[in-house]
Tab-separated table of C-alpha atoms in Angstrom:
chain	number	residue	atom	x	y	z
A	424	MET	CA	84.050	123.084	103.214
A	425	ASN	CA	82.281	124.178	106.007
A	426	ALA	CA	83.238	123.679	109.609
A	427	PRO	CA	82.659	120.467	110.895
A	428	SER	CA	79.316	119.965	113.027
A	429	HIS	CA	78.978	117.614	115.338
A	430	LYS	CA	77.463	114.875	113.175
A	431	GLY	CA	79.373	114.909	110.092
A	432	TRP	CA	83.122	114.462	111.488
A	433	MET	CA	83.033	111.492	109.969
A	434	GLU	CA	82.271	112.732	106.687
A	435	HIS	CA	85.345	115.522	106.863
A	436	VAL	CA	87.440	112.656	107.994
A	437	ASP	CA	86.810	110.493	104.733
A	438	ALA	CA	87.018	113.671	102.883
A	439	TYR	CA	90.703	114.088	103.932
A	440	ILE	CA	91.888	110.556	103.576
A	441	ALA	CA	90.492	110.759	99.716
A	442	TYR	CA	92.922	113.781	99.876
A	443	ARG	CA	95.790	112.215	101.254
A	444	ARG	CA	95.634	109.083	98.902
A	445	SER	CA	95.428	111.161	95.433
A	446	TYR	CA	98.517	111.852	96.437
A	447	GLY	CA	99.857	108.260	96.841
A	448	TYR	CA	99.786	108.026	100.502
A	449	ALA	CA	98.207	104.823	101.594
A	450	LEU	CA	96.806	105.852	105.279
A	451	LYS	CA	95.871	102.342	106.591
A	452	MET	CA	96.365	102.937	110.087
A	453	GLU	CA	95.873	106.471	110.171
A	454	GLU	CA	92.290	106.075	109.004
A	455	SER	CA	91.516	103.653	111.802
A	456	GLN	CA	92.451	106.343	113.778
A	457	LEU	CA	90.524	109.043	112.448
A	458	LYS	CA	87.649	107.214	112.209
A	459	SER	CA	88.083	106.363	116.037
A	460	PHE	CA	88.308	110.410	116.724
A	461	ALA	CA	85.218	110.640	114.214
A	462	ARG	CA	83.269	108.507	116.086
A	463	PHE	CA	84.035	109.721	119.469
A	464	ALA	CA	83.568	113.180	118.854
A	465	GLU	CA	80.104	112.483	117.093
A	466	GLU	CA	79.331	110.712	120.009
A	467	ASN	CA	80.605	112.460	122.943
A	468	SER	CA	81.062	116.228	122.206
A	469	THR	CA	78.755	118.977	120.604
A	470	ASP	CA	81.711	121.172	119.387
A	471	GLU	CA	81.482	122.304	116.166
A	472	HIS	CA	84.880	122.713	115.783
A	473	LEU	CA	88.488	120.757	115.913
A	474	THR	CA	90.163	122.125	119.050
A	475	LEU	CA	92.897	121.131	121.879
A	476	ALA	CA	90.181	119.699	124.615
A	477	LEU	CA	88.777	117.338	122.382
A	478	ALA	CA	91.591	115.695	120.710
A	479	VAL	CA	93.430	115.651	124.208
A	480	ARG	CA	90.024	113.576	125.226
A	481	TRP	CA	90.477	111.418	122.295
A	482	ALA	CA	93.457	110.830	122.337
A	483	ARG	CA	93.309	109.471	126.249
A	484	THR	CA	91.081	106.679	125.541
A	485	ALA	CA	93.445	104.541	123.728
A	486	ARG	CA	93.522	101.062	125.273
A	487	LYS	CA	96.827	101.932	126.206
A	488	PRO	CA	96.765	104.501	128.967
A	489	ASN	CA	100.270	105.891	128.089
A	490	PRO	CA	102.027	108.849	126.514
A	491	LEU	CA	103.310	107.239	123.607
A	492	THR	CA	99.746	106.294	122.431
A	493	TRP	CA	98.477	109.237	123.505
A	494	SER	CA	101.413	111.068	121.616
A	495	ARG	CA	101.166	109.023	118.234
A	496	ARG	CA	97.062	109.452	118.495
A	497	ILE	CA	97.807	113.407	118.805
A	498	GLU	CA	100.551	112.985	116.166
A	499	VAL	CA	98.126	111.530	113.737
A	500	LEU	CA	95.054	114.057	114.370
A	501	ARG	CA	97.849	116.746	113.671
A	502	GLY	CA	97.594	116.450	109.556
A	503	PHE	CA	93.672	116.429	110.093
A	504	ALA	CA	93.546	119.696	111.515
A	505	ARG	CA	95.367	121.568	109.301
A	506	PHE	CA	93.262	120.469	106.358
A	507	CYS	CA	90.483	121.234	108.573
A	508	LEU	CA	92.547	124.630	109.285
A	509	ARG	CA	92.642	125.817	105.718
A	510	THR	CA	88.006	126.498	105.736
A	511	ASP	CA	87.583	126.644	109.577
A	512	PRO	CA	89.979	129.073	110.823
A	513	LYS	CA	88.792	128.608	114.784
A	514	THR	CA	90.343	124.761	114.470
A	515	GLU	CA	93.239	124.076	116.874
A	516	ILE	CA	96.146	122.445	115.778
A	517	PRO	CA	97.782	120.461	118.836
A	518	GLU	CA	101.261	120.643	119.782
A	519	ARG	CA	103.438	117.954	118.355
A	520	ASP	CA	104.927	117.240	121.685
A	521	LEU	CA	101.983	117.665	124.008
A	522	PHE	CA	102.437	114.105	125.652
A	523	GLY	CA	105.877	114.117	124.552
A	524	ARG	CA	107.650	112.157	121.887
A	525	ALA	CA	105.452	110.067	119.589
A	526	HIS	CA	108.225	107.626	118.401
A	527	ARG	CA	111.150	105.839	120.310
A	528	ARG	CA	113.208	103.181	119.146
A	529	LEU	CA	112.312	100.032	120.519
A	530	ILE	CA	114.834	97.134	120.212
A	531	PRO	CA	113.671	94.329	117.992
A	532	HIS	CA	114.637	90.718	117.985
A	533	ILE	CA	118.095	89.772	115.886
A	534	TYR	CA	118.144	86.377	114.703
A	535	THR	CA	121.409	84.459	114.925
A	536	ASN	CA	122.251	82.041	111.755
A	537	ALA	CA	121.156	79.290	113.322
A	538	GLU	CA	117.916	80.629	114.852
A	539	VAL	CA	117.080	81.219	111.101
A	540	ALA	CA	117.895	77.647	110.143
A	541	ALA	CA	116.333	76.201	113.133
A	542	LEU	CA	113.107	78.475	112.426
A	543	LEU	CA	112.858	76.964	108.827
A	544	ASN	CA	113.722	73.923	109.602
A	545	ALA	CA	110.617	73.627	112.285
A	546	THR	CA	107.962	74.480	109.586
A	547	ALA	CA	108.471	71.370	108.635
A	548	ARG	CA	106.088	70.716	112.043
A	549	LEU	CA	103.154	72.774	110.694
A	550	LEU	CA	100.178	71.331	110.389
A	551	PRO	CA	98.339	69.416	107.889
A	552	GLN	CA	101.856	68.365	106.795
A	553	GLU	CA	100.320	67.119	103.380
A	554	GLY	CA	99.194	70.162	102.738
A	555	LEU	CA	100.465	73.032	101.424
A	556	ARG	CA	101.110	75.349	104.589
A	557	ALA	CA	104.947	74.357	105.773
A	558	SER	CA	106.094	75.077	102.907
A	559	SER	CA	104.215	78.553	102.378
A	560	CYS	CA	105.597	79.498	105.905
A	561	ARG	CA	108.942	77.695	105.327
A	562	THR	CA	109.422	79.746	102.381
A	563	ILE	CA	107.784	82.827	103.225
A	564	LEU	CA	109.700	83.265	106.396
A	565	GLY	CA	113.319	81.872	103.942
A	566	LEU	CA	112.483	84.963	101.301
A	567	LEU	CA	112.031	87.499	104.411
A	568	ALA	CA	115.216	86.270	105.983
A	569	SER	CA	116.906	86.191	102.790
A	570	SER	CA	116.343	89.421	101.063
A	571	GLY	CA	114.780	91.728	104.326
A	572	LEU	CA	111.597	92.297	102.217
A	573	ARG	CA	108.323	93.604	103.884
A	574	ILE	CA	105.876	91.050	104.941
A	575	GLY	CA	103.382	93.032	102.643
A	576	GLU	CA	105.586	92.917	99.924
A	577	ALA	CA	105.693	88.995	99.987
A	578	LEU	CA	102.567	88.255	100.382
A	579	ALA	CA	101.467	90.728	97.365
A	580	LEU	CA	103.430	88.965	94.796
A	581	SER	CA	101.869	87.446	92.262
A	582	ARG	CA	103.478	84.859	89.532
A	583	SER	CA	104.750	87.275	87.039
A	584	ASP	CA	106.553	89.376	89.386
A	585	VAL	CA	108.373	86.390	90.061
A	586	ASP	CA	111.440	86.001	87.582
A	587	LEU	CA	112.608	82.695	88.762
A	588	ASP	CA	114.682	82.242	85.328
A	589	ASN	CA	116.796	85.639	86.319
A	590	GLY	CA	116.338	85.478	89.831
A	591	VAL	CA	114.908	88.467	90.265
A	592	LEU	CA	111.654	89.743	92.578
A	593	ASP	CA	109.566	93.038	90.698
A	594	ILE	CA	108.182	94.829	94.143
A	595	ARG	CA	105.469	96.483	93.128
A	596	GLU	CA	103.055	97.145	95.866
A	597	ALA	CA	106.271	98.790	97.859
A	598	LYS	CA	105.659	101.380	100.823
A	599	PHE	CA	105.072	104.745	99.444
A	600	GLN	CA	104.228	103.359	96.179
A	601	LYS	CA	107.652	103.158	95.295
A	602	HIS	CA	108.591	100.234	92.906
A	603	ARG	CA	112.044	97.957	92.887
A	604	LEU	CA	113.633	95.545	91.185
A	605	VAL	CA	115.278	92.948	93.691
A	606	PRO	CA	117.922	90.416	92.801
A	607	LEU	CA	118.434	87.152	95.018
A	608	HIS	CA	121.000	84.912	96.005
A	609	GLN	CA	120.993	81.590	93.862
A	610	SER	CA	119.552	79.485	97.546
A	611	THR	CA	116.428	81.860	97.241
A	612	THR	CA	115.749	81.096	93.960
A	613	ILE	CA	116.101	77.822	94.013
A	614	ALA	CA	113.553	77.473	97.251
A	615	LEU	CA	111.153	79.634	95.529
A	616	ARG	CA	111.014	77.415	92.377
A	617	ASP	CA	110.709	74.183	94.487
A	618	TYR	CA	108.187	75.995	96.681
A	619	ALA	CA	106.399	76.818	92.887
A	620	GLN	CA	106.558	73.146	91.458
A	621	ARG	CA	104.597	71.781	94.881
A	622	ARG	CA	101.920	74.737	95.046
A	623	ASP	CA	101.243	73.659	91.681
A	624	GLN	CA	101.069	70.371	92.313
A	625	LEU	CA	98.651	70.830	95.445
A	626	VAL	CA	96.185	73.292	93.914
A	627	ALA	CA	95.269	72.956	90.974
A	628	HIS	CA	92.544	75.598	90.836
A	629	PRO	CA	93.867	78.632	92.614
A	630	THR	CA	91.369	81.846	93.052
A	631	CYS	CA	94.226	84.593	92.053
A	632	ASP	CA	97.512	85.160	90.720
A	633	CYS	CA	99.963	85.198	94.038
A	634	PHE	CA	102.700	83.372	94.069
A	635	PHE	CA	101.862	82.361	98.087
A	636	LEU	CA	99.127	80.210	98.430
A	637	ARG	CA	97.009	78.266	100.667
A	638	ASP	CA	95.614	75.255	100.303
A	639	ASP	CA	91.730	76.549	99.420
A	640	GLY	CA	93.717	78.376	96.312
A	641	ARG	CA	93.314	82.043	98.543
A	642	PRO	CA	96.350	84.188	98.990
A	643	VAL	CA	98.216	83.909	102.167
A	644	ASP	CA	97.675	86.424	104.982
A	645	ARG	CA	99.761	88.267	107.350
A	646	ARG	CA	97.790	87.102	110.382
A	647	SER	CA	97.962	83.173	109.627
A	648	VAL	CA	101.846	83.465	108.739
A	649	LEU	CA	102.614	85.754	111.954
A	650	TYR	CA	100.834	82.992	113.906
A	651	ALA	CA	102.518	80.818	112.544
A	652	LEU	CA	106.052	82.529	113.623
A	653	GLN	CA	105.347	83.224	116.912
A	654	THR	CA	104.022	79.318	117.321
A	655	LEU	CA	106.983	77.891	116.384
A	656	CYS	CA	109.174	80.674	118.244
A	657	ASP	CA	106.642	79.374	121.373
A	658	GLU	CA	107.256	75.370	120.650
A	659	LEU	CA	111.262	76.058	119.933
A	660	GLY	CA	111.249	77.540	123.877
A	661	TRP	CA	112.266	81.626	122.493
A	662	GLN	CA	112.394	84.209	124.616
A	663	PRO	CA	112.259	87.515	122.276
A	664	ARG	CA	115.216	89.541	123.154
A	665	GLY	CA	114.180	93.517	122.895
A	666	ASP	CA	111.796	95.210	123.861
A	667	TYR	CA	108.608	93.416	122.587
A	668	PRO	CA	106.580	91.217	124.021
A	669	HIS	CA	106.311	88.750	120.991
A	670	HIS	CA	108.408	87.509	118.234
A	671	ARG	CA	107.398	89.902	115.053
A	672	LEU	CA	107.925	88.762	111.504
A	673	HIS	CA	109.132	92.484	111.046
A	674	ASP	CA	112.430	91.146	113.028
A	675	LEU	CA	113.655	89.132	110.099
A	676	ARG	CA	113.655	92.150	107.851
A	677	HIS	CA	115.748	94.194	111.201
A	678	THR	CA	118.365	90.963	111.122
A	679	PHE	CA	118.476	91.199	107.349
A	680	ILE	CA	120.017	94.745	106.944
A	681	VAL	CA	122.109	94.087	110.647
A	682	ARG	CA	123.379	90.848	109.165
A	683	SER	CA	123.983	92.736	105.730
A	684	VAL	CA	125.984	95.274	107.467
A	685	LEU	CA	128.032	93.041	109.513
A	686	GLY	CA	129.051	91.137	106.499
A	687	SER	CA	130.148	94.122	104.737
A	688	TYR	CA	132.813	94.902	107.601
A	689	GLU	CA	133.830	91.032	108.006
A	690	ARG	CA	134.805	91.578	103.825
A	691	GLY	CA	136.410	95.074	104.679
A	692	CYS	CA	133.849	97.115	102.753
A	693	GLY	CA	133.284	100.587	102.408
A	694	VAL	CA	130.527	100.566	105.162
A	695	ASP	CA	128.864	103.828	104.366
A	696	HIS	CA	128.542	102.601	100.422
A	697	ALA	CA	127.254	99.285	101.775
A	698	VAL	CA	124.636	101.349	103.301
A	699	LEU	CA	123.822	103.282	100.769
A	700	ALA	CA	123.622	99.973	98.440
A	701	LEU	CA	121.265	98.265	101.305
A	702	SER	CA	118.606	101.278	101.737
A	703	THR	CA	118.327	100.924	97.875
A	704	TYR	CA	118.188	97.268	97.753
A	705	VAL	CA	115.717	97.054	100.860
A	706	GLY	CA	113.156	100.090	99.178
A	707	HIS	CA	114.449	102.503	101.985
A	708	ALA	CA	112.912	106.465	101.585
A	709	LYS	CA	116.186	107.817	102.515
A	710	VAL	CA	119.792	105.993	103.787
A	711	SER	CA	118.709	107.207	107.498
A	712	ASP	CA	116.272	104.930	107.242
A	713	THR	CA	118.534	101.631	106.876
A	714	TYR	CA	120.713	103.412	110.078
A	715	TRP	CA	117.336	103.314	112.331
A	716	TYR	CA	117.570	99.315	112.177
A	717	LEU	CA	121.118	98.479	113.161
A	718	THR	CA	121.022	97.360	116.485
A	719	GLY	CA	124.163	96.680	118.169
A	720	ILE	CA	124.343	93.168	118.319
A	721	PRO	CA	127.895	91.685	119.674
A	722	GLU	CA	129.670	90.605	116.475
A	723	LEU	CA	129.145	94.049	114.096
A	724	MET	CA	130.436	95.831	118.004
A	725	SER	CA	133.169	93.512	118.536
A	726	LEU	CA	133.746	94.427	114.783
A	727	ALA	CA	133.138	98.245	114.739
A	728	GLY	CA	135.608	98.083	117.977
A	729	ALA	CA	138.236	96.402	116.712
A	730	ARG	CA	138.227	99.355	113.381
A	731	PHE	CA	137.961	102.162	115.452
A	732	HIS	CA	140.758	100.921	117.022
A	733	ARG	CA	143.021	100.789	114.304
A	734	TYR	CA	141.708	103.881	113.642
A	735	ALA	CA	142.743	105.616	116.707
A	736	LEU	CA	146.445	104.141	116.484
A	737	GLY	CA	146.863	105.839	113.142
A	738	GLY	CA	145.722	102.811	110.806
A	739	PRO	CA	142.936	103.274	107.912
A	740	LEU	CA	139.311	102.410	109.140
């Protein structure tokens, strides 16, 4: 590979994306960002090498003009820069913390059990009421809350991935190309079976093998589920607790993990072993990823504090 010319950045980005994907990386967000860089470089620079100045200029064009956004752009660009450096020794790799830390943990909204129940009940108001939309949204949101699936994993389920006889999901489209089996609570299996019956009644000729469908037989998409969630939360008069301006589908995954750990405390289980099992269940690559999801809700902090108090007095944890 020769050094990128000012008219060939997009080719080199495509080569980098193809190279990384050959090792199993999805790079959906990174592809969008790097193509943005390529367009910027081709339109605004005559540099033939990836320089620090060019990287900084592009990073500062982000729609959200703040150091956190700039840092995340630099983080994405660093991998591409290392790729270019292999054949272009004049490539400059930006420092990781050029604009400060690229990641900070924002506090998610942790749903109470009452909120989850109210949210699922509210799906009955989604239009058209005679169609499949309300059932699809209710079942998808309920599945996320009861299993901690990522929304992408839920929407990628095919009919053959959902074993209603044994109550097990076969998750094939997982993050980092990981594959796992997810056993379900009996109530979740019943809800999925009821949905499948209604789906088959209303959609006689589906266009695909996806488990979750729209009325036209096409697969349910992420945007429509998110729109339904935020619409229902607005109608219920809820404001998100935490650092995000809107309710997110991913908050249900956070909620599942937090409440699973809370349940382990309440049952007196060894929390370290419980988190390890939970990490495997939700498909995390490292147990530290699961700890990242924990948020100190009052119930969890109260139980943890009580256990530490017993320990401080000489009792067992």
